[in-house]
Amino acid sequence: MQRASRPPVTSDDKFSTGSDRYLKGHKNRQGLLGSFAESASSSKAPILACALILCVIGLVVLGTQLPGSFQRHSNPTRRELTGVQAHYQDESDLEIQDLEARLTVMLQDIQPLWWHLKGIKGEVLDKGNRLTAAYEKVAKLEGLEGQREFNLTAQLALQNTDGSLDPGPFSTEQITSMRERWKAEKAEADAYLVKAKEWVSDSTWREKHAKEEYDAVKDKYWALRDATDVRLRGKRDSARLLADQPADIQELLADLDQRGSGRQAPSDESYLDSEAGQALLSGRHEFYQDGWWGRGDKAPPQPPATPSTLQSPSGERAAAAVDTDFQGPDESVRCRMSGICEGPQACPAMLPDSAKAEEQAVRQEERLGCITNSAQRQALVRQAALSSWKAYRQHAFGHDEFHPQAETGSEWFGLGLTIIDSLDTLMIMGLTEEVAACRAWIASDLKMDQDSEVNLFETTIRVLGGLLTAYHLSNGDQLYLIKALELGLRLAPGFKSPSGIPWSDVNLGTHGVASPKWNPASSTSEVTTLAMEYSYLARLTGRTELEDRALKVMEQVANLRPPNGLVPIMISPETGSFASHTVSMGARGDSYYEYLLKTWVLLGKPPDHFLLREYKSAMRGIRDKLIARTSPGKGLVYVGELQGKRHEPKMDHLVCFFPGLVALGHLHGIETAESGELPEIELAEALMLTCYEMYRRVPAGLSPEIVFFTAHEDSDAYPKQHATDVGGGDFHVKPADSHYLLRPETMESIFYLWRITGKQKYRDWAWHIFRALHRWCPVKNGAYTSLDSILQVPPPQRDKMESFWLAELLKYLYLILDTSTPQRYPLDEYVFNTEAHPLPIAGTQAGSANRFKPLSLSGAAKGPLQAGQNNLAAMLKELEAQTRHLTKSEAST
Ligand code: DMJ
């Protein structure tokens, strides 16, 4: 069976998690400190002498300060001991803790300096090699010069002396041009040599500077550490003098010992108050300017509040907010090539003022890693959203799509796609002025009667979904509902096929339908990803026929009894049968599985519903047939594809919605693990790690569109050897698949994992991904754009800001970092559609159909709203005739 190459995924397996890296990194950190110790040992003798003297002085001073009664008795009373302990405790708190806090801040500064130095050393070596090569090239050209002239002269001499020969291979002009070319070649080599010399001297200077800086901080660190140790020893020895070490004293000693060995990370506040933190706050790069990032607000990150009613079945929800399990060193290719590192290297030191401006700018970007406060992080995300939106508004407002480099828009559906898809994100971020501009455009410029085809699925999830959520978030602004209903009805002919399986495309003006040009069949995921939007539309308007129809499609697909609950990715609207042998959780398959679960939740989780049954059956199929691990034990867990019966270790970035879906299933009480398998939440976390590694183990720090995993038997040796390669030995990326389109799926899953586990590391992962986005995707006008290849640094950009950048990625990121209490859009009241538009669950307070006043189609309104009502009333009549076949009775046959 294919299982041989796909090691089974069991609950006994230990993943190569952040903690493993932590442990490994921790050892290395010790190694680094050890090397400090070695280098410092030569100078230790005088320090030890000082220590001894200080210790003696300490004892004497201490003796004079101790309570009088205590000096007199060899067996002090308990009260006296407690008093002394408190005295030491206070002193420890005031002195030792202060010293240790300073040490940890210094440690934070030392490590980046060390990595910086190491990087420069590598650069010096590299530049040195280039210089040698330049010398060699110049020498070679000089050597060639004589030889070339010699050959030419010989050639010419031959021509002169023997008239019977041909004029020779070269004309005079050719010779002249050859000489010029050689001259130019030599001049170029000479210039390169000069440049290479400059490079070397420049990097050598920087190396010297970095070394001095590193040595200075290192020396300070050791001086402080030695002084701390002397103080601790003094205290310990003093304490030993007290009586016969009764229990209280032993406790005190143990406490002091522990203080001597422990090192705690500084809090956000102490870091921001430190010199390095202040430097960050007053950073020179424009990204940090203007006070919009919330300097005044230094609130520490808060764990999300527990949603009011929903409890995860195992009861373990958002309890702890701290799980900073990555301490480095970060050996990832992302850290090495993009400077986006985790752990102690996340926050590199400032460069000296004398460093070049470009380096300062790069370093400033890297210092986004110094920001750990969620509110500050969130403010930066909001800023990214606002600048993206403003660039679109300025250059392409009203167009579906935005090309930020050309500063133009283009059409896909002619429905102002970016406006409507982004609208709820703007609302959630409180960008009221921008929301008003969108509303005005929708009221006066959104026209739906155009004679052009739109994709039924894309229009439903992005435009219909966007309008419905806008209606909900605006507390029932009827404009949005009228437009949503009009669009829903105009899309209805898409369901009119011989089999009931929808067509791919619909003409909004003529009510015609069409298949995609490349295939007569429809994508399975597209025809089964409509029910959430139609269901909420039905709840709000009472028009249930389209909801029935959309649910009927899902039931029809289930009735085809797909083996193992896994559906092939194409299906024919003509025959209603599957039209492919490929099963994928990526393109054309993904949201089929997503809407099984989410539609069931949106309907209020009706018991024994076919959606729930099909979801569970699909989960079993996915576990049995698609999920694999790259190596037994510690390999990455991934979701492959089926080509017929063959398992392909290929995974689209699109599949990264799946960890979040599995976690959501767990939250709603679904468990599909059989004995020895990973339970739902552990499976979700394992898959989440894989998706994150698809960002961490590539040069630009942003995932490629597709990766191919590699199975290997030796769980330990292989990945370790290749730890710093692209994919770290677990996956590879084909150049043709190396683009990144601002896709949101990984951020989406991180959102669920953060909400459901409450582990801080997920917030940090989200932030590290944002760092990479901010590093490589911005365009001068404030927009962000897609990338052509994440294998290169800097990655070449593509000219497109997809609408899901604002609709999904930034919304999820913003909500991950949100610290509001109570939590916004809790998962027991809302379910996000596949385009990240939150819809309220039926039966909850938010989801009540009576929450807003009912849709009115006559009279009361004025202006555009009245136009919309009239339009809709007329249209309803017309569409009634068009879609009469979609009556309830027919839909249920
Ligand atoms: C989005 O439009 C939706 O998330 C859809 O379900 C899949 N693809 C894109 C984003 O990648």
XYZ file of N, CA and C in Angstrom, residues 24 331 336 697 712 714-730:
66
model
N 17.013 22.710 20.715
C 18.245 22.707 19.964
C 18.906 24.082 20.081
N 17.724 29.176 12.359
C 18.611 28.793 11.256
C 17.868 28.768 9.936
N 18.045 33.831 7.354
C 19.341 34.085 6.735
C 19.207 35.059 5.557
N 10.589 28.292 5.731
C 11.706 27.616 5.076
C 11.896 28.035 3.622
N 11.035 10.493 3.514
C 12.310 9.830 3.780
C 12.201 9.042 5.063
N 14.667 8.117 7.290
C 15.444 8.477 8.464
C 14.907 9.788 9.043
N 14.245 9.666 10.146
C 13.532 10.831 10.669
C 14.468 11.934 11.149
N 15.661 11.572 11.604
C 16.506 12.583 12.225
C 17.552 13.184 11.289
N 18.379 12.280 10.720
C 19.561 12.766 10.021
C 19.211 13.679 8.849
N 18.249 13.267 8.038
C 18.044 14.001 6.796
C 17.644 15.460 7.001
N 16.565 15.680 7.746
C 16.173 17.086 7.897
C 17.247 17.930 8.578
N 17.958 17.321 9.539
C 18.962 18.114 10.254
C 20.048 18.601 9.307
N 20.516 17.657 8.470
C 21.584 18.024 7.541
C 21.183 19.181 6.650
N 19.884 19.166 6.316
C 19.420 20.148 5.341
C 18.613 21.253 5.994
N 18.807 21.396 7.279
C 17.930 22.312 8.024
C 17.900 23.708 7.428
N 19.000 24.134 6.840
C 19.021 25.517 6.361
C 18.710 25.631 4.867
N 18.366 24.514 4.208
C 17.991 24.592 2.788
C 16.543 25.061 2.665
N 16.166 25.420 1.428
C 14.744 25.662 1.164
C 13.991 24.370 1.455
N 12.962 24.433 2.258
C 12.172 23.238 2.594
C 12.781 22.409 3.703
N 14.008 22.698 4.090
C 14.643 21.988 5.205
C 14.645 20.478 5.027
N 14.667 20.000 3.786
C 14.704 18.562 3.547
C 13.321 17.934 3.515
N 12.293 18.685 3.863
C 10.944 18.103 3.887
C 10.132 18.416 2.639
